Tab-separated table of C-alpha atoms in Angstrom:
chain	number	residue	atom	x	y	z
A	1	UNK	CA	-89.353	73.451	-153.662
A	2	UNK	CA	-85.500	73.162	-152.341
A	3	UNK	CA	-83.919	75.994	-152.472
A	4	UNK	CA	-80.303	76.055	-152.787
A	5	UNK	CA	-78.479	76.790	-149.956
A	6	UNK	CA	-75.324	78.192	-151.685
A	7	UNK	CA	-74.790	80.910	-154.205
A	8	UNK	CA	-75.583	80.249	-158.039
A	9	UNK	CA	-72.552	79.778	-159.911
A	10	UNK	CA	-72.093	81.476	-163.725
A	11	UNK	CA	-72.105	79.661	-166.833
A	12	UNK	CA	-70.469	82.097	-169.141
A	13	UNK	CA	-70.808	81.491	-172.937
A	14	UNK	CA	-68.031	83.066	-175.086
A	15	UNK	CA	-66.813	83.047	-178.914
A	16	UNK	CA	-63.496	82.021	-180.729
A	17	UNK	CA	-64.293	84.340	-183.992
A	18	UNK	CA	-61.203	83.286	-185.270
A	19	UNK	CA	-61.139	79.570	-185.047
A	20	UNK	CA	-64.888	79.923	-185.808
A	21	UNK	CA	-65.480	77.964	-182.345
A	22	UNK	CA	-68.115	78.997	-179.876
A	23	UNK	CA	-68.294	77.412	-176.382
A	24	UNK	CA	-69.722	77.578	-172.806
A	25	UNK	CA	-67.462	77.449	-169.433
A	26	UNK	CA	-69.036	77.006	-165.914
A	27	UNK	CA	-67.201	76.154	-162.572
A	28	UNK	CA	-70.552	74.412	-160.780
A	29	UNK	CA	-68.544	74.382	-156.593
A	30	UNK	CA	-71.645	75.508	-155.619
A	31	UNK	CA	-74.022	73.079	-157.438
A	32	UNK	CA	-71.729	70.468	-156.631
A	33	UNK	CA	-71.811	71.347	-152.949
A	34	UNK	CA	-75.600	71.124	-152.559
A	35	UNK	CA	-75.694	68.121	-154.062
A	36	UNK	CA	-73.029	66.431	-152.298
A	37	UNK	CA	-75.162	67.796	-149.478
A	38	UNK	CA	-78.741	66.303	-150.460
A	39	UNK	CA	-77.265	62.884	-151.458
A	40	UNK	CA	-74.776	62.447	-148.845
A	41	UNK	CA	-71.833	61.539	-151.775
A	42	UNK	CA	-68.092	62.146	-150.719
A	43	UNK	CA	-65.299	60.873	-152.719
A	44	UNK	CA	-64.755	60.200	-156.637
A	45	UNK	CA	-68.748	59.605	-156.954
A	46	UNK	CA	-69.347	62.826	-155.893
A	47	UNK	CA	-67.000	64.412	-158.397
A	48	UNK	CA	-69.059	61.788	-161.320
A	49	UNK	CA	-72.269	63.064	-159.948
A	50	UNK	CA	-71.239	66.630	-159.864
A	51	UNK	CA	-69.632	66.228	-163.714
A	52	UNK	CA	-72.899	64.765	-164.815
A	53	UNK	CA	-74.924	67.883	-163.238
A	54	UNK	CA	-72.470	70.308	-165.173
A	55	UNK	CA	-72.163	68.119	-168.532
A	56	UNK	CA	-76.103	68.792	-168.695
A	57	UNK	CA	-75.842	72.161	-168.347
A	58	UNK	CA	-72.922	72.829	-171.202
A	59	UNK	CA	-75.439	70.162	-173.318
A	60	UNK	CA	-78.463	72.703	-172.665
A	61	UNK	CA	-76.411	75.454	-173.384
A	62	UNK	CA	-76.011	74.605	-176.827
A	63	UNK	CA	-79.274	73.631	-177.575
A	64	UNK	CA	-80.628	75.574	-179.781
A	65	UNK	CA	-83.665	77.526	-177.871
A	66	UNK	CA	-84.068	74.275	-175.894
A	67	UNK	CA	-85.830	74.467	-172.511
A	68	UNK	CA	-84.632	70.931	-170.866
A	69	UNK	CA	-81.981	68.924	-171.005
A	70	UNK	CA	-81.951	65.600	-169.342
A	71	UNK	CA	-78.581	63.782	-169.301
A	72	UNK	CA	-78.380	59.628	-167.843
A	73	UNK	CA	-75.889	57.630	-167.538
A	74	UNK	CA	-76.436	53.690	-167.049
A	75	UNK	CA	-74.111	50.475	-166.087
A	76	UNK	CA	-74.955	48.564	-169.119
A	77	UNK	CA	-74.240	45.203	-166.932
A	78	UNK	CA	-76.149	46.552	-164.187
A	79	UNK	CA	-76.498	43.413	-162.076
A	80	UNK	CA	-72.480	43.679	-161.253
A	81	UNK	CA	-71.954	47.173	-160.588
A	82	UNK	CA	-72.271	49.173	-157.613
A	83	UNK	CA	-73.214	52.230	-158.992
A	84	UNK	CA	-76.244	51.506	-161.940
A	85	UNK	CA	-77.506	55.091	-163.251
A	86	UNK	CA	-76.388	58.812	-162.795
A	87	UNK	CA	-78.896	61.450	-163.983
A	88	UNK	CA	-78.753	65.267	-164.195
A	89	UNK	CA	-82.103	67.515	-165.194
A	90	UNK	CA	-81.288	70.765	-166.389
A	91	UNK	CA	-82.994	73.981	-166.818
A	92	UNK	CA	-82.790	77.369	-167.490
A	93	UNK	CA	-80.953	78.591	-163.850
A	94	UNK	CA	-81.610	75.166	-162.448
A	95	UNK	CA	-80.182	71.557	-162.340
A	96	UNK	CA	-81.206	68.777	-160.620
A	97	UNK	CA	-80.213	65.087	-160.335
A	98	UNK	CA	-80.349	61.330	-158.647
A	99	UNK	CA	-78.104	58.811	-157.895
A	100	UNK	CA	-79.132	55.245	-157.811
A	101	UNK	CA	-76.705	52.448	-156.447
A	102	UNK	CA	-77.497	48.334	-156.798
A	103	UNK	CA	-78.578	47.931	-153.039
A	104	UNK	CA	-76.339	45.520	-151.610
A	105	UNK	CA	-73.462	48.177	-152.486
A	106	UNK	CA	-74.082	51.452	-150.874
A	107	UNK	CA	-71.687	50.846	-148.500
A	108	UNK	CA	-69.083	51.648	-151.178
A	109	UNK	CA	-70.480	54.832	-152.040
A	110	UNK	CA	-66.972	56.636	-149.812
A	111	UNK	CA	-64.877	54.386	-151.768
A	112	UNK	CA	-61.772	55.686	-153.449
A	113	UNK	CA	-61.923	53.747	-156.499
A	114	UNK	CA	-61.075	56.295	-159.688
A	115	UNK	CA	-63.095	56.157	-163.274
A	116	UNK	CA	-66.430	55.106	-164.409
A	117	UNK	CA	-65.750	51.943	-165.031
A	118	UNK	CA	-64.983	51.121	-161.137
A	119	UNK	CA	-68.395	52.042	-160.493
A	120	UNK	CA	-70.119	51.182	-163.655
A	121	UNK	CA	-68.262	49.086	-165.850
A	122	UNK	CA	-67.816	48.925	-169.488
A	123	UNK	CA	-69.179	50.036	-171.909
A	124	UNK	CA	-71.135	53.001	-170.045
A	125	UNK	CA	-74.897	53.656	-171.655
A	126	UNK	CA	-75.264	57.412	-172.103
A	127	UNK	CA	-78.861	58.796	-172.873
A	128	UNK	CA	-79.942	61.912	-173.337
A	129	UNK	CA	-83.387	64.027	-174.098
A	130	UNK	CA	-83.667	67.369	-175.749
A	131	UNK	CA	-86.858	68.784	-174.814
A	132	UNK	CA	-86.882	72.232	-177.472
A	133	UNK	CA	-90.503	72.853	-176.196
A	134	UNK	CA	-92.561	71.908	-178.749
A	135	UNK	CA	-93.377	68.768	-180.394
A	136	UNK	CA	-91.429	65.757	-179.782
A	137	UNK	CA	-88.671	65.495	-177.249
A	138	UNK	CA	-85.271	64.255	-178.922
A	139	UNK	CA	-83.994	60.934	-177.309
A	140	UNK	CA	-80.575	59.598	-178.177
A	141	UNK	CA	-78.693	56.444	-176.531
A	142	UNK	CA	-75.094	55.548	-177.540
A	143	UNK	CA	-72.668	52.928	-175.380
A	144	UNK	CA	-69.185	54.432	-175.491
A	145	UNK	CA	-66.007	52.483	-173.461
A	146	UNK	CA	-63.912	55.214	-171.026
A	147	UNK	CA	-63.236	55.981	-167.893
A	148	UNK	CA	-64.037	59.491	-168.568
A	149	UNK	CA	-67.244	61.364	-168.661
A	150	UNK	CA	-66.113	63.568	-171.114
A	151	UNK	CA	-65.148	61.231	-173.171
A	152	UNK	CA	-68.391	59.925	-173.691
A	153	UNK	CA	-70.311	63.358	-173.896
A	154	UNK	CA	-67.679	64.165	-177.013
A	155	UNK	CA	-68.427	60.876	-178.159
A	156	UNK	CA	-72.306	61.417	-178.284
A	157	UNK	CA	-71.966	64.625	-179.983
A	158	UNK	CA	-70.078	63.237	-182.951
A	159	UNK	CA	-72.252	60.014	-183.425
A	160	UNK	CA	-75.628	61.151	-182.279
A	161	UNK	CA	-76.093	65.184	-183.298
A	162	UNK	CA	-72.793	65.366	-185.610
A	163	UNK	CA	-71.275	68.373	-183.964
A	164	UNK	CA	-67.463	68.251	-183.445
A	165	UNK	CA	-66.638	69.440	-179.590
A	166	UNK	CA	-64.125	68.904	-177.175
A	167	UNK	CA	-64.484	68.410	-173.154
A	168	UNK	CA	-62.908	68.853	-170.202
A	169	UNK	CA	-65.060	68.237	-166.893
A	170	UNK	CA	-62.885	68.062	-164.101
A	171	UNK	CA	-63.285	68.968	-160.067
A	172	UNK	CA	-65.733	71.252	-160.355
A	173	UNK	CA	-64.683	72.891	-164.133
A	174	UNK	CA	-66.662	72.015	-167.029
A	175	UNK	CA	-65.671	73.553	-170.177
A	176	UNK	CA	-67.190	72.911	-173.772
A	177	UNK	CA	-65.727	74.199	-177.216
A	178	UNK	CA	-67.875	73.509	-180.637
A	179	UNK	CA	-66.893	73.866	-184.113
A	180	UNK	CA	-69.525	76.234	-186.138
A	181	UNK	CA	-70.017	76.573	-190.100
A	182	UNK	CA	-66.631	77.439	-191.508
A	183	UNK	CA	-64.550	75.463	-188.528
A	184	UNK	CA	-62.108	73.535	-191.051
A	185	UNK	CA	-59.157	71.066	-189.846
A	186	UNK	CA	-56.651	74.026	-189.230
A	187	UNK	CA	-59.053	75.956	-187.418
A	188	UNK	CA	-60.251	73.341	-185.202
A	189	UNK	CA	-56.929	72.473	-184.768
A	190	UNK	CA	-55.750	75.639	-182.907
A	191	UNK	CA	-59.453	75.905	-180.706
A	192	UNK	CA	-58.400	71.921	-179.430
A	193	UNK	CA	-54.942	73.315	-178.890
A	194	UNK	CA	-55.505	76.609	-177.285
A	195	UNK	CA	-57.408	74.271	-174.801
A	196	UNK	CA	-54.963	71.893	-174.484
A	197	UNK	CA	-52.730	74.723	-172.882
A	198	UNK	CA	-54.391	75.485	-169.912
A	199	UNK	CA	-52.537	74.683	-167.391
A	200	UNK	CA	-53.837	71.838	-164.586
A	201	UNK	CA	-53.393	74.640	-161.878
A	202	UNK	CA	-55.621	76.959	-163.323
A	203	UNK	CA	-57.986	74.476	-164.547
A	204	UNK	CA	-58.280	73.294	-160.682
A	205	UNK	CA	-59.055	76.865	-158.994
A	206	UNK	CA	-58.638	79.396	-161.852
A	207	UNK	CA	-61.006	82.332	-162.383
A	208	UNK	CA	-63.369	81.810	-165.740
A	209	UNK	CA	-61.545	84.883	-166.912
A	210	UNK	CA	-58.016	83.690	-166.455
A	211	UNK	CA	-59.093	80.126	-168.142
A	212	UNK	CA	-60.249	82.195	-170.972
A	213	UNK	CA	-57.161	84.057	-171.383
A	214	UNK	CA	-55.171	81.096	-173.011
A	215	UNK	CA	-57.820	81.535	-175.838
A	216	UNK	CA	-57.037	85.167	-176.531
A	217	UNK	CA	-55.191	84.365	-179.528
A	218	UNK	CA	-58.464	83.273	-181.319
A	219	UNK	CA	-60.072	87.210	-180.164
A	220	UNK	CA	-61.578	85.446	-177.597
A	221	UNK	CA	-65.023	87.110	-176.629
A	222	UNK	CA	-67.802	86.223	-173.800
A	223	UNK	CA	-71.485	86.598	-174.996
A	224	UNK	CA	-73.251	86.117	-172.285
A	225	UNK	CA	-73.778	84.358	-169.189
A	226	UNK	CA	-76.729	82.708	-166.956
A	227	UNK	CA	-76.515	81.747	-163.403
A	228	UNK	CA	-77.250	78.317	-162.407
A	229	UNK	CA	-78.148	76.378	-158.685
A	230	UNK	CA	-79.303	73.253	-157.765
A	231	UNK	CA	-82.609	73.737	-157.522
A	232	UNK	CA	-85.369	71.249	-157.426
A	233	UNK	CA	-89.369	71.880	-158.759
A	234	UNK	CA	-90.781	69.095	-157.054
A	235	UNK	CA	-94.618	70.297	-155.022
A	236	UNK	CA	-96.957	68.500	-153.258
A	237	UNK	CA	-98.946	68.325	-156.815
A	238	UNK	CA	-96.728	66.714	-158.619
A	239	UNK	CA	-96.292	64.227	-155.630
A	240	UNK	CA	-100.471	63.670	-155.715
A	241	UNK	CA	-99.800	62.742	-159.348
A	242	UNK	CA	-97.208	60.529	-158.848
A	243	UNK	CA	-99.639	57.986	-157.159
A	244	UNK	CA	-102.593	58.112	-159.444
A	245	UNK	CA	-102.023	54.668	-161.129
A	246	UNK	CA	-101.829	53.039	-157.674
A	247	UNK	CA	-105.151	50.954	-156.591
A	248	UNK	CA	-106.694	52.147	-153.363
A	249	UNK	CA	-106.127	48.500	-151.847
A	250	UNK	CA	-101.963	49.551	-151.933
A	251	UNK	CA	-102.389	53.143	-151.238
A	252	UNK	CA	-103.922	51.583	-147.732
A	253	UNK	CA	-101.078	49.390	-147.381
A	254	UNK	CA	-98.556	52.238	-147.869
A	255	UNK	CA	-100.629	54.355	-146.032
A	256	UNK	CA	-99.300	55.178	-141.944
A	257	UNK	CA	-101.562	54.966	-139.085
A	258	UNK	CA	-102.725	58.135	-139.528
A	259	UNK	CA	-103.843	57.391	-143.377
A	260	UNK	CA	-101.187	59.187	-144.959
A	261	UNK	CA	-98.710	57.525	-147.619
A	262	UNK	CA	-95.365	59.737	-147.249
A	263	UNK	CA	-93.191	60.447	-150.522
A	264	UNK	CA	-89.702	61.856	-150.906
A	265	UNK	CA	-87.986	63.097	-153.582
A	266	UNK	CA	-85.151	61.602	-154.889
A	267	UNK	CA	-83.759	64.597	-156.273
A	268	UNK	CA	-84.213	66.806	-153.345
A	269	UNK	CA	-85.010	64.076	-149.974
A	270	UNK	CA	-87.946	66.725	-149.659
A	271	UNK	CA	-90.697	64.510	-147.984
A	272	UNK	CA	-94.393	64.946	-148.685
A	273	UNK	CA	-96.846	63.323	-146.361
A	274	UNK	CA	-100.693	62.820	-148.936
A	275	UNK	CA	-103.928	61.560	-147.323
A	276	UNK	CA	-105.565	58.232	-148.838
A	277	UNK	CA	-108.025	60.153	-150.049
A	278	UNK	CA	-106.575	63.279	-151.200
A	279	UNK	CA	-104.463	61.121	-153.359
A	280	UNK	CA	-106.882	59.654	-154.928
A	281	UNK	CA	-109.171	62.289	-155.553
């Protein structure tokens, strides 16, 4: 198992009793930083990948008693763009997540292009599964057209579980507001605006506390919070399993000169190094 190598960072939950808004605000710099560090992303991908590890937190945190919370996003033309699928794991205290890029264009992974759609194109296929623990996982796909992440996590909200939100993920600040029973127009209405008000500044380095000041008009109050790292589960087990499936004719053909077939993880670079036959047993 990885272990991060930075400090968790806090995902605090809080309430807007007077808007009848609840919501969830986490700045992830140390999440993002370990996973800048495993994948080796600099630049604007780096700040997607990171926004995708935090939007599946703030989705898990408003799952009702749910235990996973696996958010994907996909190039829908994925033969064109560089960039084909972002994906973010979370669980409670833990997130972890891939990148995969079309081959031929890693070598624009330190590219300064800005927006999804410079990466992935348009429209962007978001996916998502709810795992509440028992019975069935919930799947959802939508396609949604923006350059903006957020834009397409408010967008699967409203068309795929019918709750009105509103997101801001930016640098390293993800913040989610939701409307609860009793949220009419007007009260909506001031939640989205309170938001609106925060200034850029703050939103870019503030404290949690001082970004939740500018919703003190709506008695404002935290409820809770949870620490989260990037943290991977990945064992030499769950490697072993990971090959059953394969005949023993390829296992000898992946296998080294010393009859081991070596595996990494793509969400941590751990490597595990299996005998033939240990893997098959």
């Amino acid at each position: 198992m990885t272990t991060s190598a930075t400090a968790p960072d806090t995902l605090t939950r809080f309430l807007l009793p007077d808007a009848s808004t609840r919501g969830a605000i986490i700045r992830g710099s140390g999440i993002i930083a370990e996973a800048k560090r495993l994948h080796g992303l600099n630049g604007p991908v780096a700040e997607l990948f990171g926004q995708t590890l935090l939007a599946s937190i703030l989705l898990l945190s408003i799952s009702k008693s749910g235990v996973r919370q696996v958010l994907q996003i996909d190039a829908a033309n994925a033969s064109s763009a560089p960039l084909q699928r972002l994906l973010s794991e979370a669980r409670g205290g833990a997130v972890r997540g891939l990148v995969s890029w079309q081959e031929e264009q890693t070598a624009l992974r330190y590219e300064q292009h800005e927006g999804l759609s410079s990466w992935m194109g348009n429209p962007i296929r978001l996916s998502t599964v709810r795992d509440m623990g028992v019975g069935q996982p919930y799947i959802s796909t939508i396609e949604h057209h923006s350059d903006f992440l957020a834009d397409h996590i408010i967008h699967y909200l409203h068309q795929s579980v019918q709750i009105r939100a509103d997101v801001i993920l930016t640098g390293d600040l993800a913040i989610l507001i939701e409307a609860m029973p009793g949220c009419d127009e007007e009260k909506w209405f001031k939640a989205v605006e309170a938001m609106a008000k925060i200034p850029d500044t703050l939103l870019e380095n503030g404290s949690t506390e001082s970004i939740l000041s500018y919703f003190s008009s709506l008695n404002c109050k935290t409820v809770g919070s949870d620490a989260y790292a990037y943290r991977c589960d990945c064992t030499q087990e769950k490697m072993k399993l990971a090959l059953q499936g394969i005949s023993d004719e390829q296992l000898r053909e992946l296998a080294d000169e010393h009859g081991k077939v070596i595996l990494s993880c793509q969400y941590c670079d751990n490597s595990y190094a299996l005998d033939i036959g240990e893997a098959t047993a």
